[in-house]
Coordinates of C-alpha atoms and ligand atoms in Angstrom, one line a residue:
X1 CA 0.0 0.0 0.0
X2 CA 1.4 3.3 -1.0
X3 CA 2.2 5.3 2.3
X4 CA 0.0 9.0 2.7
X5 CA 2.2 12.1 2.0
X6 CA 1.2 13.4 5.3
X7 CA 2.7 17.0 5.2
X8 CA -0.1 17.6 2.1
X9 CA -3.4 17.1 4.0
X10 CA -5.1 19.7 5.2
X11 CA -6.7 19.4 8.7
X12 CA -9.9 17.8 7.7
X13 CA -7.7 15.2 5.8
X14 CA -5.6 14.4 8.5
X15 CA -8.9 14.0 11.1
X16 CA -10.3 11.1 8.8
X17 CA -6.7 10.0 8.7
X18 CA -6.7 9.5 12.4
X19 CA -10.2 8.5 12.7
X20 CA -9.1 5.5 10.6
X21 CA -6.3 5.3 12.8
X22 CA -8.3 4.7 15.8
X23 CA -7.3 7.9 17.4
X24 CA -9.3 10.7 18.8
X25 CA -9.9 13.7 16.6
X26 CA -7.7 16.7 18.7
X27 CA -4.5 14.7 17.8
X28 CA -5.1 15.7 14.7
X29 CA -4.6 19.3 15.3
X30 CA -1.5 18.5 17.7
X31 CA -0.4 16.9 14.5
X32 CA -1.0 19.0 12.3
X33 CA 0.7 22.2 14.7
X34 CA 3.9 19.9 14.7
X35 CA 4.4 19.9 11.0
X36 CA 3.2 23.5 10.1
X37 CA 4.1 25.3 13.1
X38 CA 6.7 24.1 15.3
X39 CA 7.9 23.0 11.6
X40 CA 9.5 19.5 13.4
X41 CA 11.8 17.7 11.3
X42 CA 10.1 14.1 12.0
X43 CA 7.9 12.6 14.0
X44 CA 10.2 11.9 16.6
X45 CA 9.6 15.5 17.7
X46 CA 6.6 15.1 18.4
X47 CA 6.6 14.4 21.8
X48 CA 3.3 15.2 23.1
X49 CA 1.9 12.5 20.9
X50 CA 2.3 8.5 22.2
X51 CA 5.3 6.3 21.4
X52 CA 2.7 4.2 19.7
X53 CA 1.2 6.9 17.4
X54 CA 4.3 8.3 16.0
X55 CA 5.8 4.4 15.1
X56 CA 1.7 4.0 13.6
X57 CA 2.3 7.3 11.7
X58 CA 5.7 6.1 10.4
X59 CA 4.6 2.9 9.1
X60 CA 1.6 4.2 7.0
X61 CA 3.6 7.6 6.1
X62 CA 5.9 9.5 4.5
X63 CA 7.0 12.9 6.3
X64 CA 9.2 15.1 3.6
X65 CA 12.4 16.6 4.4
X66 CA 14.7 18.3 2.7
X67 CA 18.4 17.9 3.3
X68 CA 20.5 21.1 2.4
X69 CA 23.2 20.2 0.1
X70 CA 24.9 23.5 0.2
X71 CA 23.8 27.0 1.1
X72 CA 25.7 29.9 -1.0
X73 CA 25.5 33.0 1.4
X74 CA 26.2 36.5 -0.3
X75 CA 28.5 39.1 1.5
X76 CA 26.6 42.1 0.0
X77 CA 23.2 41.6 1.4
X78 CA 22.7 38.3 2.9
X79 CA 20.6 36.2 0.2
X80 CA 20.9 32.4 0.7
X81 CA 20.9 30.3 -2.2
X82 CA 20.1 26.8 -1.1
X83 CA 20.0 23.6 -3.0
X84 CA 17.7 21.0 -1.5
X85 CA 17.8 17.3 -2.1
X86 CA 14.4 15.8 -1.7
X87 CA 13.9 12.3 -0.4
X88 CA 14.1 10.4 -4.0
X89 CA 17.1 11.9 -4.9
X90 CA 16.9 15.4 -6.7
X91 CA 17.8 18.4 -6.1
X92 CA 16.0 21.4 -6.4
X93 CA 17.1 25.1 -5.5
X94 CA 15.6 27.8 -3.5
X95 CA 16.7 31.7 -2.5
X96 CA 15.9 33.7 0.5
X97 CA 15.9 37.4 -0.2
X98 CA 16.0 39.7 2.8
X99 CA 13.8 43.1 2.6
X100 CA 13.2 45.6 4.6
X101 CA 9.5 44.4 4.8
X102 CA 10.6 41.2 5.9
X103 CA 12.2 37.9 4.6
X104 CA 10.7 36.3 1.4
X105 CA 11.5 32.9 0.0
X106 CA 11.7 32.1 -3.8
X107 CA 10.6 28.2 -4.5
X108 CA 10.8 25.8 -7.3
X109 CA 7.3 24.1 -8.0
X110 CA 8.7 21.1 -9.8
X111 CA 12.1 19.2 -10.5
X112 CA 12.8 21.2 -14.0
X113 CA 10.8 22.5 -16.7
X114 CA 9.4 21.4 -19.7
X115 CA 8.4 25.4 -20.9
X116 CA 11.8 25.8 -22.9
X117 CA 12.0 29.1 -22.3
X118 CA 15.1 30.4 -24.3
X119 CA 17.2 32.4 -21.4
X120 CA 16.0 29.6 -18.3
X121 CA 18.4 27.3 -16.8
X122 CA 16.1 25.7 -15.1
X123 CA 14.3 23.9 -18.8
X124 CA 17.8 22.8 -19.8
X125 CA 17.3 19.1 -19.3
X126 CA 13.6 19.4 -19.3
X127 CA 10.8 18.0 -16.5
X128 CA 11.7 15.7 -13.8
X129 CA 8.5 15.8 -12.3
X130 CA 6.1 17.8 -10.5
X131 CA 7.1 19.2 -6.6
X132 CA 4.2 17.6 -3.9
X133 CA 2.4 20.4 -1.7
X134 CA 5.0 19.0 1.0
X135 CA 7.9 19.8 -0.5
X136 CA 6.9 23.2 -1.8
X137 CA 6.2 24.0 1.5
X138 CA 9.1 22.5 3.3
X139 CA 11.4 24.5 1.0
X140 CA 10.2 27.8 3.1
X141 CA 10.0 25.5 6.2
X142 CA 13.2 24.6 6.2
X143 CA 14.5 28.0 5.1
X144 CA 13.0 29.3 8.4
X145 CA 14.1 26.9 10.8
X146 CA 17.7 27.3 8.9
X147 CA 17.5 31.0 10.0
X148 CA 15.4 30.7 13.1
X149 CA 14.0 34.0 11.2
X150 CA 9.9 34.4 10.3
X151 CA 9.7 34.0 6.5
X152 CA 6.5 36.7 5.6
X153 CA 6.7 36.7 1.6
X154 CA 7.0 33.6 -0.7
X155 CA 7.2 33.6 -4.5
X156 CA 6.2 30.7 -6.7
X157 CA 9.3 31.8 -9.6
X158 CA 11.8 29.0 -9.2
X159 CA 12.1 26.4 -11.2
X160 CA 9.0 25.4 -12.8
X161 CA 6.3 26.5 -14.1
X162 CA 3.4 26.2 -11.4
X163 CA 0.5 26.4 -13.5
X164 CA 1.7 22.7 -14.7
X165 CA 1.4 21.6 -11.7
X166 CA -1.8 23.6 -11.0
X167 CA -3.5 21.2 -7.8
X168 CA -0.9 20.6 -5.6
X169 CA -0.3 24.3 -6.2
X170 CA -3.8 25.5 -5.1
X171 CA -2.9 22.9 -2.8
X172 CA 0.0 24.6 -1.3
X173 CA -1.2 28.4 -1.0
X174 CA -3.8 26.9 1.0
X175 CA -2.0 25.0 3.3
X176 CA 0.7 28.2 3.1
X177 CA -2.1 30.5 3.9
X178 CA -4.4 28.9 6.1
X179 CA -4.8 29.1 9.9
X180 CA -2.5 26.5 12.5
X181 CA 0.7 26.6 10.0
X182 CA 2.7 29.4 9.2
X183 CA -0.5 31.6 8.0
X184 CA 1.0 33.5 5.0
X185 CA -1.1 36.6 4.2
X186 CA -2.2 35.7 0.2
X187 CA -1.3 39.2 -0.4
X188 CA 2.2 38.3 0.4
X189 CA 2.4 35.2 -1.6
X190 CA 3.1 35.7 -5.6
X191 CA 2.8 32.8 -8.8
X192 CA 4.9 33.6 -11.8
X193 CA 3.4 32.3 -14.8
X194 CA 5.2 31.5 -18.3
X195 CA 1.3 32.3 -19.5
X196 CA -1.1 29.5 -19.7
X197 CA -4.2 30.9 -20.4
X198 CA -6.7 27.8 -19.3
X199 CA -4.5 28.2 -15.8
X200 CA -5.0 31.4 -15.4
X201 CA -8.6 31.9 -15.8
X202 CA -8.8 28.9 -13.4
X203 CA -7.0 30.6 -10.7
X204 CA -9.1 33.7 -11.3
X205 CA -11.9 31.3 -10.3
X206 CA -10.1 30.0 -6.9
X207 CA -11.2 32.8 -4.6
X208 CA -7.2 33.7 -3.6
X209 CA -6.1 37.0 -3.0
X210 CA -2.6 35.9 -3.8
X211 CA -1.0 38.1 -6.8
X212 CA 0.1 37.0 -10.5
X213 CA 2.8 37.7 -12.3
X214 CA 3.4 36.8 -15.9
X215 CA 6.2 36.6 -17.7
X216 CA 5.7 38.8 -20.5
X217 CA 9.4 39.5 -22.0
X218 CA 8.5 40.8 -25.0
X219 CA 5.8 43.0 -26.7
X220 CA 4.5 40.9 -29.7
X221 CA 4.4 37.2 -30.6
X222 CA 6.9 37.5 -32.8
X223 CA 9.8 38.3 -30.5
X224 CA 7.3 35.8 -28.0
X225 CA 7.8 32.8 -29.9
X226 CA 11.8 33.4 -30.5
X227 CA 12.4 33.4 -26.0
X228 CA 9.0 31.4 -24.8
X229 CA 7.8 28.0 -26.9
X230 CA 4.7 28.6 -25.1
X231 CA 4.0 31.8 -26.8
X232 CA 3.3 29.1 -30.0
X233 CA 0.4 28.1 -27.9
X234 CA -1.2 30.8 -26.5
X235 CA -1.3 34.3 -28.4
X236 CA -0.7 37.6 -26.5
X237 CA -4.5 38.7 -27.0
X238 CA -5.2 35.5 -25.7
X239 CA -2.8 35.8 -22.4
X240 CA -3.8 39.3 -21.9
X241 CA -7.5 38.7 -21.7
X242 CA -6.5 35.9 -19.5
X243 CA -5.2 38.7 -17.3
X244 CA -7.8 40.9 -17.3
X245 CA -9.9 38.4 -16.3
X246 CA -7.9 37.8 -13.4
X247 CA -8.1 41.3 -12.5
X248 CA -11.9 41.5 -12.7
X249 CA -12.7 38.4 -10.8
X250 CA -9.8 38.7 -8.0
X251 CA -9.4 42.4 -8.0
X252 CA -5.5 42.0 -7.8
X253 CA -3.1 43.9 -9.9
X254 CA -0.5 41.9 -12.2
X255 CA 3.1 41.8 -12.1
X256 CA 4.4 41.8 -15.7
X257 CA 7.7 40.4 -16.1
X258 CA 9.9 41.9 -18.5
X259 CA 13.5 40.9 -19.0
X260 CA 15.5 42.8 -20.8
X261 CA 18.0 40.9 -23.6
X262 CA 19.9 43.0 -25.1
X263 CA 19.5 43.1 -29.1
X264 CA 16.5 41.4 -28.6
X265 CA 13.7 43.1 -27.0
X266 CA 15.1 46.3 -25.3
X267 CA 14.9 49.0 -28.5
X268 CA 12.6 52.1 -27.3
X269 CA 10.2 50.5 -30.6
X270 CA 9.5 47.2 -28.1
X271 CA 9.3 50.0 -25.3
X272 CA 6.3 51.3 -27.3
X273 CA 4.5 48.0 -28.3
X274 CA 4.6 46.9 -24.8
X275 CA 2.9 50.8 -23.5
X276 CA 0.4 49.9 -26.1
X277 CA 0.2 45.9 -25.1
X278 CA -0.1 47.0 -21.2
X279 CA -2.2 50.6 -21.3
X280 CA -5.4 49.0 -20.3
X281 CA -4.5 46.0 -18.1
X282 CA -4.2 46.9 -14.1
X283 CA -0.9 46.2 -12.8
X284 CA 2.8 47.3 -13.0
X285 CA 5.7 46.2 -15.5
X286 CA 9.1 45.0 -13.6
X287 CA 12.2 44.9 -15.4
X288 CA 14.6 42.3 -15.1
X289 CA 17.9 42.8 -16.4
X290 CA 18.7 39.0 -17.3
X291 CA 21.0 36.9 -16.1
X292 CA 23.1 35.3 -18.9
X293 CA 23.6 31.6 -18.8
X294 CA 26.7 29.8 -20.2
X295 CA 24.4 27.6 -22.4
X296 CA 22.3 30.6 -24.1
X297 CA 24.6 33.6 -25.8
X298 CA 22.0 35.9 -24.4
X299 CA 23.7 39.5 -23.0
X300 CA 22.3 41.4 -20.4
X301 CA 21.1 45.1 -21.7
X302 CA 23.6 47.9 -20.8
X303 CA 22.5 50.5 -17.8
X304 CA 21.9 53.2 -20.6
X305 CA 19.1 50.9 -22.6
X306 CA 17.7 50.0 -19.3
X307 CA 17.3 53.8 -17.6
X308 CA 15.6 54.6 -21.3
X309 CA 13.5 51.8 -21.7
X310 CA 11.9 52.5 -18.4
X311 CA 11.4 56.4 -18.5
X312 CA 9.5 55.4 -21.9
X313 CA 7.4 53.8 -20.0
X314 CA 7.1 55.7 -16.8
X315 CA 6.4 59.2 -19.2
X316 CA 3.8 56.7 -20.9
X317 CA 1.8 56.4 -17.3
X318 CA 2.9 53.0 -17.0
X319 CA 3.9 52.0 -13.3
X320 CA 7.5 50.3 -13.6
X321 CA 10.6 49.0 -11.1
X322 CA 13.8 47.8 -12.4
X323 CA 14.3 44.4 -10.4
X324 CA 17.1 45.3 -7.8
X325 CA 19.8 42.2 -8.0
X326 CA 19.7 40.7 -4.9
X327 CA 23.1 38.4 -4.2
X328 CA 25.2 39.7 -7.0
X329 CA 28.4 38.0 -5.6
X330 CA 26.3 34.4 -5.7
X331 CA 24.9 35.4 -8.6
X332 CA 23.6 33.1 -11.8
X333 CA 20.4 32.3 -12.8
X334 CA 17.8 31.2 -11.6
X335 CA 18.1 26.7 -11.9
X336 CA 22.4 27.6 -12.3
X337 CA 23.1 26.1 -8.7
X338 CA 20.9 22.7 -10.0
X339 CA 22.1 22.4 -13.2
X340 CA 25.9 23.0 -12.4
X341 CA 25.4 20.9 -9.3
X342 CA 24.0 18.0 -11.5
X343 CA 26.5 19.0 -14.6
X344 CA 29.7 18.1 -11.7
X345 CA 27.9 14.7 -10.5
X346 CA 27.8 13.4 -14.6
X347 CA 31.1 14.5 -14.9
X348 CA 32.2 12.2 -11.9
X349 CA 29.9 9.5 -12.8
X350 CA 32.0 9.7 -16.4
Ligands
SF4_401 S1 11.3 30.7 -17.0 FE1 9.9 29.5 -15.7 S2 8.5 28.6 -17.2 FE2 10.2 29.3 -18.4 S3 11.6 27.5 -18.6 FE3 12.3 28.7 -16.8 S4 11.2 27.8 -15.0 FE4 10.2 27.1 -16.9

């Protein structure tokens, strides 16, 4: 019989769990404050709960951990790059970003991509598979214990793309945000979407006040197609209704993602399409000046085409920050740790 991932059930869950256990129902919520509060690293921790319960509770589950394989810790502002390896073996990576509003925590939804998008490390070898509730939420667990500091802001922008691996997602920012675990304000939790349109008009639907970013990069299917395989799929018209429909059902203003490539979408003419593109959506344009990876021969913009592409915008009425690099001395993209991690272990398997 296939053992219950016991970190992903939400309290109800976990009462019928115990029920069929034997066990009375306010063990469930001692249970339940152990793994999302106290944030205990097995059930051994547990103490309050019988001998007999935590060896029952071992034999018909599994309780995910992460084990750090290395943290990278800038000397300029404090950022923590960790890489994680989950129980079966991968790795996956995650950042903490310190702010003055508080700590937030970057996650990976699954083991790789399958989006392709043209400047990602993280798509280089593809998909692995998808990331369980538990592990996406034990990435900012274990983050916290790490640094015995509250984590207050998460963002779903690691590797993956989390509209792929849309229930345990809803799954997560429930159990994230919910009461008797850490209780993450929705306001303060973000998803960063490569822009698939059936996924976002299904999250408009979920009744979260969480907020959305897309990852726009470019003002026109053209240039789309050339960084994001998914722009084949889905047209901008398409994507941008998709976004104005999240506006209108959730009332939340977008995040559109722009990184800048130099030679490639950062002329003041792109500057234009995208005012036009964005004029009548509700939300704010952030610029990302992109991190080049070893594998792609893609160059960041120069300061110069960066200052000019945003006053265009801001002198167009269009709300727009310039993504401040956060642990330039760790620096690399976002998936580089992984894939240079798991590029060393083939090398030594060789
Ligand atoms: S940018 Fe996001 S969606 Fe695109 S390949 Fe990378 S992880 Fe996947």
């Amino acid at each position: 019989m296939e053992k219950t991932d016991i970190k992903s059930l939400t309290l109800p869950e976990l009462k019928d769990l115990l029920h069929e256990m034997g066990e009375k129902p306010f063990r469930a919520g001692q249970l339940y404050q152990w793994m999302h509060e106290k944030l205990a690293a097995s059930f051994d921790e547990m103490t309050n709960l019988s001998k007999e319960l935590r060896e029952k509770l071992k034999e018909n589950c599994t309780y995910t951990t992460l084990r750090t394989v290395c943290v990278k810790i800038s000397k300029i502002d404090d950022t923590r790059k960790y890489l994680f390896e989950l129980n079966d073996g991968n790795v996956i990576e995650s950042v903490l970003m310190r702010y003055k509003h508080g700590n937030s925590v970057c996650i990976s939804s699954q083991v790789g991509c399958r989006m392709g998008c043209r400047f990602c490390a993280s798509t280089l070898d593809g998909l692995e598979r998808n990331l369980t509730p538990s592990e996406m939420l034990e990435q900012i667990y274990r983050i916290q214990r790490d640094t015995g500091e509250r984590v207050s802001n998460v963002v779903v922008m690691g590797s993956g793309e989390p509209m792929d691996n849309y229930d345990n997602l809803i799954r997560f920012i429930r159990l994230l945000s919910g009461e008797g675990g850490l209780s993450i304000s929705q306001r303060n939790i973000t998803v960063s979407t490569c822009g698939i349109v059936p996924g976002i008009r299904k999250l408009a639907e979920e009744k979260l006040q969480i907020t959305l970013a897309l990852s726009l990069h470019a003002p026109n299917d053209e240039v789309r197609r050339e960084l994001m395989p998914i722009a084949r799929r889905y047209s901008l018209d398409e994507v941008m209704d998709a976004c104005r429909y999240y506006f209108e059902k959730t009332g939340r203003r977008l995040t559109f993602e722009y990184s800048l490539v130099q030679g490639v979408n950062d002329n003041l003419d792109e500057a234009r399409a995208l005012v036009r593109l964005i004029k009548d959506q509700h939300g704010h344009v952030n610029l990302i000046p992109v991190n080049p990876i070893k594998e792609r021969d893609y160059v960041r913009s120069g300061r110069q085409a960066i200052e000019a592409f945003k006053n265009l915008l801001e002198k167009s009425g269009i709300n727009v920050t310039v993504r401040r690099e956060m642990g330039k001395d760790i620096d690399g993209a976002c998936g580089q740790l992984r894939k240079s991690f798991i590029d060393d272990e083939r090398k030594e398997g060789e």
